[in-house]
Protein backbone atom coordinates (compact mmCIF):
# COMPACT_ATOMS: atom_id res chain seq x y z
CA UNK A 1 0.00 0.00 0.00
CA UNK A 2 2.81 2.45 0.80
CA UNK A 3 4.82 1.40 -2.30
CA UNK A 4 7.75 0.01 -0.32
CA UNK A 5 9.44 -3.38 -0.22
CA UNK A 6 10.49 -4.34 3.31
CA UNK A 7 13.08 -6.80 4.60
CA UNK A 8 12.45 -8.51 7.96
CA UNK A 9 14.40 -10.78 10.28
CA UNK A 10 11.86 -13.58 10.68
CA UNK A 11 13.46 -14.96 13.86
CA UNK A 12 13.35 -11.70 15.81
CA UNK A 13 10.45 -10.06 13.98
CA UNK A 14 12.56 -6.93 13.47
CA UNK A 15 12.28 -4.71 10.43
CA UNK A 16 15.76 -4.46 8.87
CA UNK A 17 15.34 -2.12 5.89
CA UNK A 18 12.80 -0.57 3.54
CA UNK A 19 13.14 0.19 -0.18
CA UNK A 20 11.21 2.74 -2.24
CA UNK A 21 11.62 3.23 -6.00
CA UNK A 22 9.96 6.22 -7.67
CA UNK A 23 8.33 6.19 -11.09
CA UNK A 24 11.26 8.35 -12.30
CA UNK A 25 13.77 5.68 -11.28
CA UNK A 26 15.07 7.41 -8.13
CA UNK A 27 15.34 5.12 -5.10
CA UNK A 28 16.14 5.07 -1.40
CA UNK A 29 16.80 2.16 0.97
CA UNK A 30 16.71 3.01 4.67
CA UNK A 31 16.92 1.43 8.12
CA UNK A 32 14.35 2.09 10.88
CA UNK A 33 16.65 4.65 12.53
CA UNK A 34 17.14 6.57 9.30
CA UNK A 35 20.50 5.50 7.85
CA UNK A 36 20.11 5.24 4.09
CA UNK A 37 21.60 4.52 0.70
CA UNK A 38 20.04 6.30 -2.27
CA UNK A 39 20.27 7.47 -5.86
CA UNK A 40 21.28 11.07 -6.52
CA UNK A 41 17.84 12.51 -5.68
CA UNK A 42 16.57 9.67 -3.50
CA UNK A 43 17.23 11.34 -0.16
CA UNK A 44 14.27 13.67 -0.63
CA UNK A 45 11.81 10.78 -0.30
CA UNK A 46 12.49 10.11 3.39
CA UNK A 47 12.74 12.34 6.44
CA UNK A 48 12.05 12.96 10.11
CA UNK A 49 8.92 14.51 11.59
CA UNK A 50 9.61 16.57 14.72
CA UNK A 51 6.99 17.81 17.15
CA UNK A 52 8.08 21.27 18.34
CA UNK A 53 5.65 21.40 21.28
CA UNK A 54 2.22 22.89 22.02
CA UNK A 55 1.19 25.79 19.81
CA UNK A 56 4.05 25.27 17.36
CA UNK A 57 4.08 23.77 13.90
CA UNK A 58 5.79 20.42 13.56
CA UNK A 59 8.86 20.34 11.33
CA UNK A 60 9.84 17.93 8.57
CA UNK A 61 13.57 17.36 8.00
CA UNK A 62 14.40 15.54 4.75
CA UNK A 63 17.11 12.95 4.22
CA UNK A 64 18.89 15.46 1.98
CA UNK A 65 19.17 17.87 4.91
CA UNK A 66 20.84 15.19 7.05
CA UNK A 67 22.83 13.71 4.15
CA UNK A 68 26.29 14.11 5.70
CA UNK A 69 25.30 12.03 8.74
CA UNK A 70 22.72 9.56 7.51
CA UNK A 71 23.86 8.70 3.97
CA UNK A 72 25.66 5.52 5.05
CA UNK A 73 25.76 2.78 2.37
CA UNK A 74 28.13 0.84 4.64
CA UNK A 75 25.56 0.60 7.44
CA UNK A 76 22.74 -0.40 5.09
CA UNK A 77 24.95 -3.08 3.55
CA UNK A 78 25.88 -4.58 6.95
CA UNK A 79 22.24 -4.60 8.04
CA UNK A 80 21.15 -6.50 4.93
CA UNK A 81 24.11 -8.86 4.54
CA UNK A 82 24.56 -9.70 8.24
CA UNK A 83 20.83 -9.75 9.11
CA UNK A 84 21.37 -7.35 12.03
CA UNK A 85 19.26 -4.46 13.20
CA UNK A 86 20.82 -1.09 12.48
CA UNK A 87 21.03 -0.10 16.16
CA UNK A 88 23.47 -2.95 16.78
CA UNK A 89 25.45 -2.09 13.64
CA UNK A 90 25.72 1.59 14.58
CA UNK A 91 26.76 0.69 18.12
CA UNK A 92 29.42 -1.65 16.76
CA UNK A 93 30.83 1.14 14.58
CA UNK A 94 31.07 3.46 17.59
CA UNK A 95 28.84 6.14 16.04
CA UNK A 96 27.41 8.67 18.48
CA UNK A 97 25.13 11.34 17.08
CA UNK A 98 22.52 13.30 19.03
CA UNK A 99 19.92 14.02 16.38
CA UNK A 100 17.75 16.25 18.56
CA UNK A 101 20.76 18.36 19.53
CA UNK A 102 21.93 18.62 15.92
CA UNK A 103 18.50 19.78 14.80
CA UNK A 104 18.15 22.48 17.45
CA UNK A 105 18.32 25.80 15.68
CA UNK A 106 18.83 24.63 12.09
CA UNK A 107 19.93 27.80 10.24
CA UNK A 108 17.89 29.59 7.64
CA UNK A 109 19.13 30.85 4.29
CA UNK A 110 18.17 33.80 2.10
CA UNK A 111 19.22 35.10 -1.30
CA UNK A 112 19.10 38.82 -0.55
CA UNK A 113 20.14 40.06 -3.98
CA UNK A 114 18.57 39.56 -6.43
CA UNK A 115 15.34 38.98 -4.58
CA UNK A 116 13.20 36.35 -6.27
CA UNK A 117 13.03 35.35 -9.91
CA UNK A 118 14.37 37.97 -12.31
CA UNK A 119 16.05 38.55 -15.66
CA UNK A 120 19.42 40.01 -16.60
CA UNK A 121 20.99 41.46 -19.74
CA UNK A 122 24.46 41.22 -18.16
CA UNK A 123 26.34 37.90 -18.10
CA UNK A 124 27.98 38.53 -14.71
CA UNK A 125 25.51 38.88 -11.86
CA UNK A 126 26.33 39.85 -8.27
CA UNK A 127 24.69 37.82 -5.50
CA UNK A 128 24.30 38.51 -1.78
CA UNK A 129 23.43 35.43 0.23
CA UNK A 130 22.79 35.11 3.97
CA UNK A 131 22.94 32.24 6.41
CA UNK A 132 20.68 33.04 9.37
CA UNK A 133 21.62 31.75 12.81
CA UNK A 134 18.52 30.38 14.55
CA UNK A 135 20.20 29.28 17.75
CA UNK A 136 22.36 26.39 16.59
CA UNK A 137 25.19 28.31 14.93
CA UNK A 138 26.37 28.40 11.31
CA UNK A 139 28.76 25.90 9.80
CA UNK A 140 28.79 26.57 6.05
CA UNK A 141 27.02 28.50 3.30
CA UNK A 142 26.76 26.79 -0.09
CA UNK A 143 25.56 28.40 -3.30
CA UNK A 144 25.00 26.44 -6.52
CA UNK A 145 24.49 27.64 -10.09
CA UNK A 146 22.81 25.02 -12.29
CA UNK A 147 23.90 22.39 -9.78
CA UNK A 148 27.58 23.43 -9.62
CA UNK A 149 28.93 25.02 -6.47
CA UNK A 150 30.18 28.61 -6.60
CA UNK A 151 33.15 30.04 -4.75
CA UNK A 152 32.55 33.22 -2.70
CA UNK A 153 34.08 36.49 -3.90
CA UNK A 154 35.69 37.03 -0.52
CA UNK A 155 35.16 36.69 3.22
CA UNK A 156 31.69 37.19 4.55
CA UNK A 157 30.46 39.51 7.30
CA UNK A 158 28.49 38.59 10.43
CA UNK A 159 25.93 40.98 11.88
CA UNK A 160 22.79 40.52 13.98
CA UNK A 161 22.91 36.75 13.64
CA UNK A 162 23.24 36.85 9.86
CA UNK A 163 26.32 35.72 7.95
CA UNK A 164 26.34 37.43 4.54
CA UNK A 165 28.66 36.39 1.71
CA UNK A 166 29.09 37.96 -1.78
CA UNK A 167 29.16 35.75 -4.89
CA UNK A 168 29.41 36.49 -8.59
CA UNK A 169 27.80 34.15 -11.10
CA UNK A 170 28.51 33.98 -14.85
CA UNK A 171 25.12 33.31 -16.37
CA UNK A 172 24.45 30.92 -19.23
CA UNK A 173 21.94 31.66 -21.97
CA UNK A 174 18.32 31.10 -20.98
CA UNK A 175 17.16 30.07 -17.52
CA UNK A 176 19.68 29.90 -14.66
CA UNK A 177 18.79 28.16 -11.40
CA UNK A 178 20.57 29.49 -8.32
CA UNK A 179 20.20 27.50 -5.09
CA UNK A 180 21.51 28.35 -1.63
CA UNK A 181 21.82 26.09 1.43
CA UNK A 182 23.18 26.82 4.92
CA UNK A 183 24.40 24.24 7.44
CA UNK A 184 24.88 24.27 11.19
CA UNK A 185 28.20 23.13 12.75
CA UNK A 186 26.87 19.53 12.80
CA UNK A 187 26.36 19.55 9.03
CA UNK A 188 22.53 19.68 9.14
CA UNK A 189 21.28 21.57 6.10
CA UNK A 190 18.61 24.24 5.91
CA UNK A 191 15.77 23.97 3.46
CA UNK A 192 17.15 25.46 0.21
CA UNK A 193 16.26 28.84 -1.24
CA UNK A 194 15.96 28.77 -5.04
CA UNK A 195 15.61 31.58 -7.58
CA UNK A 196 15.69 31.57 -11.39
CA UNK A 197 17.42 34.21 -13.50
CA UNK A 198 16.73 34.54 -17.23
CA UNK A 199 19.78 35.70 -19.20
CA UNK A 200 18.87 37.43 -22.45
CA UNK A 201 22.40 38.15 -23.71
CA UNK A 202 24.12 36.54 -26.65
CA UNK A 203 25.16 32.93 -26.19
CA UNK A 204 28.88 32.44 -25.77
CA UNK A 205 30.76 29.95 -27.94
CA UNK A 206 31.33 26.88 -25.80
CA UNK A 207 34.76 25.28 -25.42
CA UNK A 208 35.76 21.95 -23.93
CA UNK A 209 38.67 21.74 -21.49
CA UNK A 210 39.93 18.30 -20.46
CA UNK A 211 42.61 17.42 -17.94
CA UNK A 212 43.71 13.79 -18.45
CA UNK A 213 45.97 12.17 -15.84
CA UNK A 214 47.35 8.65 -16.16
CA UNK A 215 49.86 6.85 -13.94
CA UNK A 216 51.53 3.59 -14.83
CA UNK A 217 54.67 4.49 -12.89
CA UNK A 218 55.02 5.70 -9.31
CA UNK A 219 58.01 6.86 -7.31
CA UNK A 220 57.43 3.79 -5.14
CA UNK A 221 57.80 1.08 -7.78
CA UNK A 222 55.57 -1.41 -5.98
CA UNK A 223 52.62 0.86 -6.78
CA UNK A 224 53.24 0.63 -10.54
CA UNK A 225 50.27 -0.21 -12.76
CA UNK A 226 50.02 -1.57 -16.28
CA UNK A 227 47.08 -0.05 -18.11
CA UNK A 228 46.13 3.28 -16.54
CA UNK A 229 48.10 5.50 -18.90
CA UNK A 230 46.89 3.89 -22.16
CA UNK A 231 43.34 3.79 -20.75
CA UNK A 232 43.15 7.50 -20.01
CA UNK A 233 44.98 8.27 -23.27
CA UNK A 234 42.38 6.33 -25.28
CA UNK A 235 39.55 8.04 -23.39
CA UNK A 236 40.99 11.51 -24.08
CA UNK A 237 41.45 10.74 -27.79
CA UNK A 238 37.93 9.30 -28.11
CA UNK A 239 36.50 12.30 -26.33
CA UNK A 240 38.31 14.68 -28.68
CA UNK A 241 37.08 12.72 -31.73
CA UNK A 242 33.44 12.50 -30.64
CA UNK A 243 33.11 16.01 -29.18
CA UNK A 244 34.52 18.01 -32.10
CA UNK A 245 31.13 18.92 -33.56
CA UNK A 246 29.75 20.11 -30.22
CA UNK A 247 32.40 22.66 -29.31
CA UNK A 248 34.10 25.56 -31.05
CA UNK A 249 37.41 24.53 -29.52
CA UNK A 250 38.76 21.55 -27.57
CA UNK A 251 41.83 21.74 -25.35
CA UNK A 252 43.16 18.52 -23.85
CA UNK A 253 45.95 18.66 -21.27
CA UNK A 254 47.72 15.38 -20.48
CA UNK A 255 49.86 14.70 -17.41
CA UNK A 256 51.51 11.31 -17.08
CA UNK A 257 53.66 9.34 -14.63
CA UNK A 258 56.48 11.36 -12.96
CA UNK A 259 54.95 14.65 -14.13
CA UNK A 260 51.67 13.85 -12.36
CA UNK A 261 52.36 15.37 -8.94
CA UNK A 262 49.68 16.97 -6.81
CA UNK A 263 51.29 20.35 -7.37
CA UNK A 264 51.32 19.94 -11.16
CA UNK A 265 47.68 18.84 -11.24
CA UNK A 266 46.66 21.79 -9.05
CA UNK A 267 48.57 24.25 -11.23
CA UNK A 268 46.92 22.98 -14.41
CA UNK A 269 43.43 23.22 -12.88
CA UNK A 270 44.23 26.78 -11.78
CA UNK A 271 45.27 27.61 -15.37
CA UNK A 272 41.99 26.26 -16.71
CA UNK A 273 40.10 28.27 -14.10
CA UNK A 274 41.62 31.47 -15.51
CA UNK A 275 40.33 30.92 -19.07
CA UNK A 276 37.11 28.84 -18.80
CA UNK A 277 33.70 30.52 -18.91
CA UNK A 278 30.28 29.50 -17.59
CA UNK A 279 29.20 28.15 -21.00
CA UNK A 280 32.22 25.85 -21.28
CA UNK A 281 32.58 22.19 -20.29
CA UNK A 282 35.34 20.82 -18.04
CA UNK A 283 36.29 17.12 -17.90
CA UNK A 284 38.69 15.72 -15.30
CA UNK A 285 39.90 12.19 -16.10
CA UNK A 286 42.16 10.26 -13.72
CA UNK A 287 43.50 6.70 -13.97
CA UNK A 288 45.77 5.60 -11.16
CA UNK A 289 45.52 4.68 -7.50
CA UNK A 290 42.64 5.91 -5.35
CA UNK A 291 42.51 5.32 -1.59
CA UNK A 292 40.64 6.27 1.55
CA UNK A 293 42.60 7.91 4.34
CA UNK A 294 42.66 6.07 7.67
CA UNK A 295 40.88 8.78 9.67
CA UNK A 296 43.82 9.45 11.97
CA UNK A 297 43.44 12.01 14.76
CA UNK A 298 39.67 11.68 14.87
CA UNK A 299 39.23 13.00 11.31
CA UNK A 300 36.69 11.42 8.98
CA UNK A 301 38.23 9.12 6.34
CA UNK A 302 38.40 10.86 2.96
CA UNK A 303 38.92 9.70 -0.60
CA UNK A 304 42.24 10.68 -2.26
CA UNK A 305 43.68 10.29 -5.72
CA UNK A 306 47.33 9.30 -5.52
CA UNK A 307 49.88 11.31 -7.55
CA UNK A 308 53.35 10.10 -8.54
CA UNK A 309 55.30 11.24 -5.46
CA UNK A 310 53.17 9.56 -2.75
CA UNK A 311 55.31 6.66 -1.51
CA UNK A 312 52.99 5.33 1.24
CA UNK A 313 49.26 5.03 0.67
CA UNK A 314 48.17 3.46 3.96
CA UNK A 315 48.98 4.25 7.58
CA UNK A 316 50.32 7.72 6.76
CA UNK A 317 47.51 10.27 6.60
CA UNK A 318 50.08 13.03 7.02
CA UNK A 319 51.68 12.14 3.67
CA UNK A 320 48.28 11.95 1.99
CA UNK A 321 47.39 15.39 3.35
CA UNK A 322 50.68 16.83 2.05
CA UNK A 323 51.06 15.19 -1.38
CA UNK A 324 47.79 13.52 -2.44
CA UNK A 325 44.62 15.25 -3.65
CA UNK A 326 41.63 14.75 -1.36
CA UNK A 327 38.01 14.86 -2.40
CA UNK A 328 37.55 18.19 -0.62
CA UNK A 329 40.59 19.64 -2.40
CA UNK A 330 39.27 18.44 -5.76
CA UNK A 331 35.92 20.03 -4.92
CA UNK A 332 37.59 23.38 -4.18
CA UNK A 333 39.58 23.35 -7.42
CA UNK A 334 36.54 22.33 -9.48
CA UNK A 335 34.48 25.10 -7.89
CA UNK A 336 37.08 27.64 -9.01
CA UNK A 337 36.57 26.63 -12.68
CA UNK A 338 33.61 28.69 -13.97
CA UNK A 339 32.36 25.98 -16.38
CA UNK A 340 28.91 24.98 -15.15
CA UNK A 341 29.00 21.61 -16.89
CA UNK A 342 31.66 19.39 -15.33
CA UNK A 343 32.43 15.69 -15.46
CA UNK A 344 34.91 13.75 -13.33
CA UNK A 345 35.95 10.29 -14.51
CA UNK A 346 37.88 8.28 -11.91
CA UNK A 347 39.39 4.92 -12.80
CA UNK A 348 41.04 4.63 -9.40
CA UNK A 349 42.30 1.08 -9.54
CA UNK A 350 44.51 -1.14 -7.40
CA UNK A 351 47.33 -3.39 -8.47
CA UNK A 352 47.20 -7.04 -7.41
CA UNK A 353 50.27 -6.52 -5.22
CA UNK A 354 48.73 -3.92 -2.94
CA UNK A 355 46.93 -6.40 -0.67
CA UNK A 356 46.28 -3.98 2.18
CA UNK A 357 44.10 -1.83 -0.06
CA UNK A 358 41.26 -4.31 -0.33
CA UNK A 359 39.89 -3.82 3.19
CA UNK A 360 39.57 -0.05 2.82
CA UNK A 361 37.59 0.26 -0.40
CA UNK A 362 33.86 -0.34 -0.73
CA UNK A 363 30.95 1.45 0.89
CA UNK A 364 33.12 4.09 2.59
CA UNK A 365 34.57 5.06 -0.78
CA UNK A 366 31.10 5.12 -2.33
CA UNK A 367 29.97 7.53 0.36
CA UNK A 368 33.02 9.77 -0.11
CA UNK A 369 32.52 9.97 -3.88
CA UNK A 370 28.80 10.68 -3.49
CA UNK A 371 29.62 13.53 -1.10
CA UNK A 372 32.17 14.88 -3.59
CA UNK A 373 29.56 14.94 -6.38
CA UNK A 374 26.92 16.43 -4.11
CA UNK A 375 29.11 19.17 -2.65
CA UNK A 376 30.64 20.21 -5.97
CA UNK A 377 27.72 19.78 -8.37
CA UNK A 378 29.83 17.64 -10.71
CA UNK A 379 28.98 14.40 -12.43
CA UNK A 380 31.28 11.72 -11.04
CA UNK A 381 31.75 8.41 -12.87
CA UNK A 382 34.02 6.01 -10.99
CA UNK A 383 35.13 2.43 -11.41
CA UNK A 384 35.05 0.13 -8.40
CA UNK A 385 37.74 -2.13 -9.77
CA UNK A 386 39.95 -3.40 -6.95
CA UNK A 387 42.28 -5.51 -9.04
CA UNK A 388 43.53 -5.66 -12.62
CA UNK A 389 43.03 -8.87 -14.54
CA UNK A 390 45.39 -10.03 -17.30
CA UNK A 391 42.40 -11.05 -19.42
CA UNK A 392 41.35 -7.42 -19.66
CA UNK A 393 44.34 -6.52 -21.80
CA UNK A 394 44.56 -9.80 -23.70
CA UNK A 395 40.96 -9.83 -24.89
CA UNK A 396 39.78 -6.22 -24.66
CA UNK A 397 42.91 -4.14 -24.96
CA UNK A 398 41.78 -1.95 -22.04
CA UNK A 399 40.51 -2.14 -18.50
CA UNK A 400 36.84 -3.09 -18.17
CA UNK A 401 35.69 0.38 -17.14
CA UNK A 402 37.58 2.14 -19.95
CA UNK A 403 36.45 -0.41 -22.54
CA UNK A 404 32.79 0.20 -21.65
CA UNK A 405 33.38 3.97 -21.59
CA UNK A 406 34.89 3.87 -25.09
CA UNK A 407 31.92 1.82 -26.31
CA UNK A 408 29.55 4.49 -24.97
CA UNK A 409 31.46 7.30 -26.69
CA UNK A 410 31.59 5.37 -29.96
CA UNK A 411 27.79 5.53 -30.13
CA UNK A 412 26.53 2.53 -28.18
CA UNK A 413 25.61 4.87 -25.33
CA UNK A 414 23.22 6.89 -27.51
CA UNK A 415 20.09 5.40 -25.97
CA UNK A 416 17.76 8.03 -27.47
CA UNK A 417 19.20 7.54 -30.98
CA UNK A 418 19.23 11.32 -31.47
CA UNK A 419 22.86 11.55 -32.57
CA UNK A 420 24.10 12.99 -29.27
CA UNK A 421 25.62 11.15 -26.32
CA UNK A 422 24.92 12.73 -22.93
CA UNK A 423 26.53 12.13 -19.55
CA UNK A 424 23.41 10.37 -18.27
CA UNK A 425 23.42 8.07 -21.30
CA UNK A 426 27.08 7.20 -20.64
CA UNK A 427 26.22 6.53 -17.00
CA UNK A 428 23.39 4.19 -17.99
CA UNK A 429 25.63 2.30 -20.44
CA UNK A 430 28.38 1.84 -17.82
CA UNK A 431 25.89 0.56 -15.24
CA UNK A 432 24.64 -2.05 -17.72
CA UNK A 433 27.86 -2.98 -19.50
CA UNK A 434 30.55 -3.12 -16.79
CA UNK A 435 28.83 -5.94 -14.83
CA UNK A 436 28.47 -7.94 -18.07
CA UNK A 437 32.16 -7.51 -18.98
CA UNK A 438 33.43 -8.26 -15.47
CA UNK A 439 31.25 -11.38 -15.22
CA UNK A 440 32.71 -12.63 -18.48
CA UNK A 441 36.37 -11.63 -18.08
CA UNK A 442 36.88 -11.58 -14.31
CA UNK A 443 34.42 -14.22 -13.14
CA UNK A 444 32.40 -11.88 -10.91
CA UNK A 445 30.17 -8.90 -11.59
CA UNK A 446 31.63 -5.49 -10.67
CA UNK A 447 29.59 -2.34 -10.58
CA UNK A 448 30.71 1.23 -11.35
CA UNK A 449 29.79 4.15 -9.11
CA UNK A 450 28.07 7.17 -10.62
CA UNK A 451 26.86 10.26 -8.83
CA UNK A 452 25.30 13.36 -10.30
CA UNK A 453 24.02 16.63 -8.89
CA UNK A 454 24.44 18.91 -11.91
CA UNK A 455 22.62 19.20 -15.21
CA UNK A 456 22.86 16.57 -17.92
CA UNK A 457 24.72 17.67 -21.05
CA UNK A 458 25.97 16.20 -24.36
CA UNK A 459 29.61 15.13 -24.52
CA UNK A 460 29.77 13.40 -27.90
CA UNK A 461 28.19 12.86 -31.30
CA UNK A 462 27.38 9.36 -32.54
CA UNK A 463 27.75 8.38 -36.16
Coordinates of N, CA and C in Angstrom, one line a residue, residues 43 48 61 65-66 89 112-113 115 176 179 212 223 239 243 248 272 284 305 314 323 340 364 392 409 437 440 458:
X43 N 17.3 10.9 -1.6 CA 17.2 11.3 -0.2 C 16.0 12.2 0.2
X48 N 12.4 13.1 8.7 CA 12.0 13.0 10.1 C 11.0 14.0 10.4
X61 N 12.2 17.3 8.4 CA 13.6 17.4 8.0 C 13.8 16.2 7.0
X65 N 18.7 16.9 3.9 CA 19.2 17.9 4.9 C 20.1 17.2 5.9
X66 N 20.0 15.9 6.1 CA 20.8 15.2 7.0 C 21.8 14.2 6.3
X89 N 24.4 -2.4 14.6 CA 25.5 -2.1 13.6 C 26.1 -0.7 14.0
X112 N 19.5 37.4 -0.8 CA 19.1 38.8 -0.5 C 19.1 39.6 -1.8
X113 N 20.0 39.3 -2.7 CA 20.1 40.1 -4.0 C 20.6 39.1 -5.1
X115 N 16.4 39.5 -5.4 CA 15.3 39.0 -4.6 C 14.3 38.3 -5.5
X176 N 18.6 30.3 -15.6 CA 19.7 29.9 -14.7 C 19.1 29.7 -13.3
X179 N 20.7 28.1 -6.3 CA 20.2 27.5 -5.1 C 21.2 27.7 -4.0
X212 N 43.6 15.2 -18.5 CA 43.7 13.8 -18.4 C 45.0 13.4 -17.7
X223 N 53.9 0.3 -6.4 CA 52.6 0.9 -6.8 C 52.4 0.9 -8.3
X239 N 37.3 11.1 -26.7 CA 36.5 12.3 -26.3 C 36.7 13.4 -27.3
X243 N 33.6 14.7 -29.7 CA 33.1 16.0 -29.2 C 33.4 17.2 -30.1
X248 N 33.3 24.7 -30.1 CA 34.1 25.6 -31.1 C 35.6 25.3 -30.9
X272 N 43.3 26.4 -16.0 CA 42.0 26.3 -16.7 C 41.0 27.2 -16.1
X284 N 37.5 16.2 -16.1 CA 38.7 15.7 -15.3 C 38.7 14.2 -15.4
X305 N 43.0 10.8 -4.6 CA 43.7 10.3 -5.7 C 45.2 10.4 -5.4
X314 N 49.0 3.9 2.8 CA 48.2 3.5 4.0 C 49.0 3.7 5.2
X323 N 50.7 15.4 0.0 CA 51.1 15.2 -1.4 C 49.9 14.7 -2.2
X340 N 30.0 25.5 -15.9 CA 28.9 25.0 -15.2 C 28.7 23.5 -15.4
X364 N 32.6 2.8 2.1 CA 33.1 4.1 2.6 C 33.6 5.0 1.4
X392 N 41.9 -8.7 -19.2 CA 41.4 -7.4 -19.7 C 42.2 -6.9 -20.9
X409 N 31.1 6.1 -25.9 CA 31.5 7.3 -26.7 C 31.4 7.0 -28.2
X437 N 30.8 -7.3 -18.6 CA 32.2 -7.5 -19.0 C 32.9 -8.2 -17.8
X440 N 32.1 -11.8 -17.4 CA 32.7 -12.6 -18.5 C 34.2 -12.8 -18.3
X458 N 25.4 17.1 -23.3 CA 26.0 16.2 -24.4 C 27.5 16.3 -24.3

